Amino acid sequence: MKIIQISDLHLVPPGGLLFGTDPLSRLEACLADINSNHADAELVVISGDLANDGERAAYAALRDRVARFVPPCRLMLGNHDDRALFLEMFPEANPEGGFVQSVVDTKQGRLILLDTLESGLVEGKLGEARLRWLDERLHEVADRPAFIFMHHPPFDIHMPELDRVRLADADAFHDVLARHGNVRHIFAGHVHRLIAGSWRGIPVSTLRGTNHQTALDFSEHWRLGLEPPAYAVIFIDADGVVVHFHDFPLAA
């Protein structure tokens, strides 16, 4: 099974720039590369920060571009997004309990897409209702593998500025996962870096955004990175999970 993960589009209204580059143009280049090379993907997951400031015009542009994807696509929310406006613009998102989260059952297991947005905060939060929902969804597939997509990582990446704004209730989140023991991988966004490792025994990965990145700086200060944008090509089979990170070409 092939899954494509994209994250952190940070779209602004068409024609606008962010950090000197055009987020919409970069998304279009990403979309074109995926359609050309991965039309056979079972799913494309865009794991949050769809818009930079939750603007209506940015979501409208996203709606138009997502319709051009050849594989089916699921959208998730990050701390830069506006949940109410997103649901107005994407009514087909069909929120679970008011949150933009869902499951996708595949022959290789269950994909669980979590909503970690806590309005007004940069850090992520699940809270009692979302943790209960996750507990129920994992219980339903107790005998099958599960794979979690979320915007905010629950683990430190050893960059202080970003570790302060990761998932705030990571311990409670882990308690739910440990209760079931069937989560095989956590795919996150938010940090704008290619990272792979494990968290409390669970394999994890994050990826770059499509517009701008975080520099490799372990000091107390965040710096803009100059690395190219990327998406992830994820293969899941009975033997495990393999994640390829691909720097897609930009339009000339």
Tab-separated table of C-alpha atoms in Angstrom:
chain	number	residue	atom	x	y	z
A	1	MET	CA	0.000	0.000	0.000
A	2	LYS	CA	1.322	3.420	-0.973
A	3	ILE	CA	0.312	6.544	0.957
A	4	ILE	CA	1.503	10.083	0.215
A	5	GLN	CA	1.937	12.530	3.102
A	6	ILE	CA	2.159	16.285	2.532
A	7	SER	CA	2.264	18.803	5.350
A	8	ASP	CA	2.343	22.486	6.228
A	9	LEU	CA	1.152	24.175	3.037
A	10	HIS	CA	0.746	27.566	4.766
A	11	LEU	CA	-1.313	28.893	1.874
A	12	VAL	CA	-1.985	32.623	1.665
A	13	PRO	CA	-4.489	34.272	-0.694
A	14	PRO	CA	-3.501	33.706	-4.345
A	15	GLY	CA	-0.727	36.029	-5.493
A	16	GLY	CA	0.689	36.443	-1.988
A	17	LEU	CA	4.152	35.479	-0.780
A	18	LEU	CA	5.320	33.989	2.504
A	19	PHE	CA	9.012	34.209	3.418
A	20	GLY	CA	9.614	35.374	-0.143
A	21	THR	CA	8.062	32.365	-1.880
A	22	ASP	CA	4.617	31.563	-3.264
A	23	PRO	CA	2.968	28.778	-1.226
A	24	LEU	CA	0.263	28.168	-3.831
A	25	SER	CA	2.760	27.773	-6.659
A	26	ARG	CA	4.728	25.300	-4.572
A	27	LEU	CA	1.604	23.296	-3.782
A	28	GLU	CA	0.825	23.156	-7.507
A	29	ALA	CA	4.339	21.838	-8.195
A	30	CYS	CA	3.869	19.217	-5.469
A	31	LEU	CA	0.487	18.201	-6.873
A	32	ALA	CA	1.878	17.888	-10.403
A	33	ASP	CA	4.749	15.684	-9.235
A	34	ILE	CA	2.422	13.395	-7.290
A	35	ASN	CA	-0.039	13.096	-10.171
A	36	SER	CA	2.806	12.264	-12.548
A	37	ASN	CA	4.599	9.744	-10.367
A	38	HIS	CA	2.169	8.461	-7.733
A	39	ALA	CA	-1.274	8.339	-9.312
A	40	ASP	CA	-1.416	4.768	-7.970
A	41	ALA	CA	-1.301	5.929	-4.343
A	42	GLU	CA	-4.168	4.700	-2.206
A	43	LEU	CA	-4.430	8.044	-0.420
A	44	VAL	CA	-2.878	11.489	-0.067
A	45	VAL	CA	-2.896	12.877	3.489
A	46	ILE	CA	-2.212	16.595	4.036
A	47	SER	CA	-1.371	16.806	7.719
A	48	GLY	CA	-2.293	20.327	8.746
A	49	ASP	CA	-1.414	24.019	8.529
A	50	LEU	CA	-3.317	24.171	5.272
A	51	ALA	CA	-3.567	27.979	5.430
A	52	ASN	CA	-1.106	30.343	7.066
A	53	ASP	CA	-3.758	32.478	8.759
A	54	GLY	CA	-6.957	30.518	8.147
A	55	GLU	CA	-8.058	32.845	5.331
A	56	ARG	CA	-11.149	32.112	3.242
A	57	ALA	CA	-9.315	32.861	-0.024
A	58	ALA	CA	-6.538	30.434	0.907
A	59	TYR	CA	-9.047	27.646	1.604
A	60	ALA	CA	-10.852	28.402	-1.645
A	61	ALA	CA	-7.587	28.029	-3.558
A	62	LEU	CA	-6.874	24.792	-1.726
A	63	ARG	CA	-10.314	23.399	-2.546
A	64	ASP	CA	-9.695	24.074	-6.238
A	65	ARG	CA	-6.238	22.458	-6.236
A	66	VAL	CA	-7.188	19.405	-4.174
A	67	ALA	CA	-9.871	18.622	-6.743
A	68	ARG	CA	-7.049	18.103	-9.245
A	69	PHE	CA	-5.372	15.291	-7.306
A	70	VAL	CA	-5.641	11.933	-9.034
A	71	PRO	CA	-5.483	9.870	-5.795
A	72	PRO	CA	-8.123	10.535	-3.125
A	73	CYS	CA	-7.093	13.139	-0.553
A	74	ARG	CA	-7.807	13.725	3.147
A	75	LEU	CA	-7.200	17.116	4.765
A	76	MET	CA	-6.159	17.620	8.374
A	77	LEU	CA	-5.852	20.710	10.561
A	78	GLY	CA	-2.912	22.415	12.262
A	79	ASN	CA	-2.513	25.357	14.598
A	80	HIS	CA	-2.583	27.893	11.727
A	81	ASP	CA	-6.011	26.680	10.584
A	82	ASP	CA	-9.523	27.891	11.407
A	83	ARG	CA	-11.717	24.857	12.104
A	84	ALA	CA	-15.089	26.604	11.699
A	85	LEU	CA	-14.137	28.240	8.401
A	86	PHE	CA	-12.528	25.044	7.130
A	87	LEU	CA	-15.725	23.096	7.800
A	88	GLU	CA	-17.735	25.778	6.030
A	89	MET	CA	-15.461	25.557	2.987
A	90	PHE	CA	-15.110	21.748	3.082
A	91	PRO	CA	-18.494	20.436	4.310
A	92	GLU	CA	-17.617	16.986	2.981
A	93	ALA	CA	-15.016	16.699	5.786
A	94	ASN	CA	-17.850	15.217	7.894
A	95	PRO	CA	-16.429	16.060	11.346
A	96	GLU	CA	-16.474	13.477	14.127
A	97	GLY	CA	-17.897	15.170	17.213
A	98	GLY	CA	-17.074	18.575	15.765
A	99	PHE	CA	-13.427	17.695	15.105
A	100	VAL	CA	-11.765	17.084	11.738
A	101	GLN	CA	-10.690	13.506	12.320
A	102	SER	CA	-11.490	10.225	10.658
A	103	VAL	CA	-10.371	6.680	9.954
A	104	VAL	CA	-9.489	4.922	6.717
A	105	ASP	CA	-9.595	1.147	6.826
A	106	THR	CA	-7.220	-0.581	4.412
A	107	LYS	CA	-6.047	-4.129	3.806
A	108	GLN	CA	-2.894	-3.289	5.800
A	109	GLY	CA	-4.677	-1.841	8.825
A	110	ARG	CA	-6.465	1.268	10.031
A	111	LEU	CA	-5.238	4.811	9.337
A	112	ILE	CA	-6.363	7.219	12.081
A	113	LEU	CA	-6.278	10.937	11.249
A	114	LEU	CA	-6.347	13.049	14.428
A	115	ASP	CA	-7.352	16.675	14.942
A	116	THR	CA	-4.770	18.211	17.323
A	117	LEU	CA	-5.834	21.840	16.798
A	118	GLU	CA	-6.709	23.697	19.998
A	119	SER	CA	-8.027	27.077	18.856
A	120	GLY	CA	-5.986	29.990	20.169
A	121	LEU	CA	-2.928	27.870	20.953
A	122	VAL	CA	0.214	27.110	18.970
A	123	GLU	CA	0.757	23.830	20.789
A	124	GLY	CA	-1.519	20.904	20.081
A	125	LYS	CA	-4.054	19.274	22.360
A	126	LEU	CA	-6.413	16.332	22.164
A	127	GLY	CA	-8.377	16.665	25.386
A	128	GLU	CA	-10.815	14.198	26.887
A	129	ALA	CA	-13.251	13.939	23.969
A	130	ARG	CA	-10.649	13.296	21.287
A	131	LEU	CA	-8.689	10.880	23.464
A	132	ARG	CA	-11.898	8.938	24.113
A	133	TRP	CA	-12.620	8.884	20.369
A	134	LEU	CA	-9.098	7.581	19.689
A	135	ASP	CA	-9.479	4.918	22.384
A	136	GLU	CA	-12.705	3.707	20.764
A	137	ARG	CA	-11.247	3.664	17.248
A	138	LEU	CA	-8.214	1.641	18.410
A	139	HIS	CA	-10.417	-0.776	20.346
A	140	GLU	CA	-12.412	-1.482	17.172
A	141	VAL	CA	-9.261	-2.830	15.479
A	142	ALA	CA	-7.570	-4.422	18.482
A	143	ASP	CA	-6.403	-7.349	16.341
A	144	ARG	CA	-5.105	-5.216	13.448
A	145	PRO	CA	-2.269	-2.690	12.966
A	146	ALA	CA	-3.084	1.007	13.275
A	147	PHE	CA	-1.185	4.013	11.901
A	148	ILE	CA	-1.690	7.541	13.221
A	149	PHE	CA	-1.441	10.826	11.313
A	150	MET	CA	-1.406	14.023	13.390
A	151	HIS	CA	-0.192	17.582	12.969
A	152	HIS	CA	1.569	18.121	16.300
A	153	PRO	CA	4.190	15.522	17.215
A	154	PRO	CA	3.905	14.163	20.759
A	155	PHE	CA	7.698	13.886	21.087
A	156	ASP	CA	10.578	16.321	21.514
A	157	ILE	CA	12.821	16.957	18.507
A	158	HIS	CA	15.430	18.734	20.690
A	159	MET	CA	14.742	22.147	19.196
A	160	PRO	CA	13.504	24.108	22.229
A	161	GLU	CA	11.280	26.572	20.353
A	162	LEU	CA	9.390	23.726	18.668
A	163	ASP	CA	9.372	21.377	21.641
A	164	ARG	CA	7.463	24.016	23.589
A	165	VAL	CA	4.615	23.805	21.054
A	166	ARG	CA	4.322	20.062	20.466
A	167	LEU	CA	1.314	18.035	21.648
A	168	ALA	CA	0.637	19.262	25.201
A	169	ASP	CA	-1.112	16.133	26.486
A	170	ALA	CA	1.411	13.649	25.098
A	171	ASP	CA	1.391	11.477	28.234
A	172	ALA	CA	-2.386	11.022	28.107
A	173	PHE	CA	-2.105	10.279	24.379
A	174	HIS	CA	0.536	7.624	25.054
A	175	ASP	CA	-1.612	6.074	27.768
A	176	VAL	CA	-4.295	5.424	25.148
A	177	LEU	CA	-1.808	3.933	22.690
A	178	ALA	CA	-0.231	1.720	25.352
A	179	ARG	CA	-3.644	0.386	26.338
A	180	HIS	CA	-4.025	-1.192	22.883
A	181	GLY	CA	-0.480	-1.809	21.643
A	182	ASN	CA	-1.393	-1.915	17.961
A	183	VAL	CA	-0.059	1.461	16.715
A	184	ARG	CA	2.788	0.758	14.304
A	185	HIS	CA	3.805	4.288	13.254
A	186	ILE	CA	3.037	7.953	13.981
A	187	PHE	CA	3.277	10.400	11.033
A	188	ALA	CA	3.375	14.075	12.092
A	189	GLY	CA	3.933	17.549	10.640
A	190	HIS	CA	4.335	20.958	12.299
A	191	VAL	CA	8.133	21.025	12.630
A	192	HIS	CA	9.081	21.543	8.942
A	193	ARG	CA	11.954	19.064	9.124
A	194	LEU	CA	12.700	15.519	7.948
A	195	ILE	CA	12.926	13.491	11.153
A	196	ALA	CA	12.701	9.764	11.801
A	197	GLY	CA	13.091	7.817	15.013
A	198	SER	CA	10.967	6.317	17.760
A	199	TRP	CA	8.965	7.598	20.720
A	200	ARG	CA	8.445	5.276	23.659
A	201	GLY	CA	8.960	2.333	21.334
A	202	ILE	CA	6.698	3.555	18.508
A	203	PRO	CA	8.321	4.512	15.181
A	204	VAL	CA	7.761	8.163	14.197
A	205	SER	CA	8.465	10.489	11.283
A	206	THR	CA	7.917	14.121	10.303
A	207	LEU	CA	8.568	15.975	7.069
A	208	ARG	CA	9.281	19.344	5.516
A	209	GLY	CA	6.567	21.755	4.485
A	210	THR	CA	5.773	22.632	0.896
A	211	ASN	CA	6.751	26.306	1.280
A	212	HIS	CA	9.359	26.965	3.997
A	213	GLN	CA	11.420	24.995	6.488
A	214	THR	CA	12.992	25.106	9.944
A	215	ALA	CA	16.758	25.477	9.972
A	216	LEU	CA	18.833	22.827	11.747
A	217	ASP	CA	19.490	24.955	14.844
A	218	PHE	CA	19.350	23.476	18.341
A	219	SER	CA	19.601	26.834	20.111
A	220	GLU	CA	16.724	28.653	21.808
A	221	HIS	CA	15.891	30.529	18.591
A	222	TRP	CA	13.877	29.481	15.542
A	223	ARG	CA	15.502	30.176	12.167
A	224	LEU	CA	14.120	29.896	8.654
A	225	GLY	CA	15.568	26.948	6.738
A	226	LEU	CA	16.631	26.939	3.105
A	227	GLU	CA	16.088	23.245	2.367
A	228	PRO	CA	13.790	22.420	-0.558
A	229	PRO	CA	10.161	21.399	0.012
A	230	ALA	CA	9.343	17.709	0.198
A	231	TYR	CA	6.611	15.144	0.551
A	232	ALA	CA	6.713	11.578	1.868
A	233	VAL	CA	6.033	8.365	-0.028
A	234	ILE	CA	4.962	5.753	2.523
A	235	PHE	CA	4.838	2.023	1.849
A	236	ILE	CA	2.997	-0.178	4.339
A	237	ASP	CA	2.879	-3.961	4.108
A	238	ALA	CA	2.834	-6.971	6.390
A	239	ASP	CA	6.562	-6.601	7.067
A	240	GLY	CA	6.456	-2.960	8.192
A	241	VAL	CA	6.607	0.684	7.135
A	242	VAL	CA	9.087	2.389	4.794
A	243	VAL	CA	9.078	6.179	4.356
A	244	HIS	CA	10.795	7.863	1.410
A	245	PHE	CA	11.275	11.648	1.558
A	246	HIS	CA	11.159	13.278	-1.867
A	247	ASP	CA	12.321	16.801	-2.774
A	248	PHE	CA	9.883	17.582	-5.567
A	249	PRO	CA	10.949	19.863	-8.452
A	250	LEU	CA	9.725	23.440	-8.492
A	251	ALA	CA	8.341	25.223	-11.544
A	252	ALA	CA	10.936	27.169	-13.494
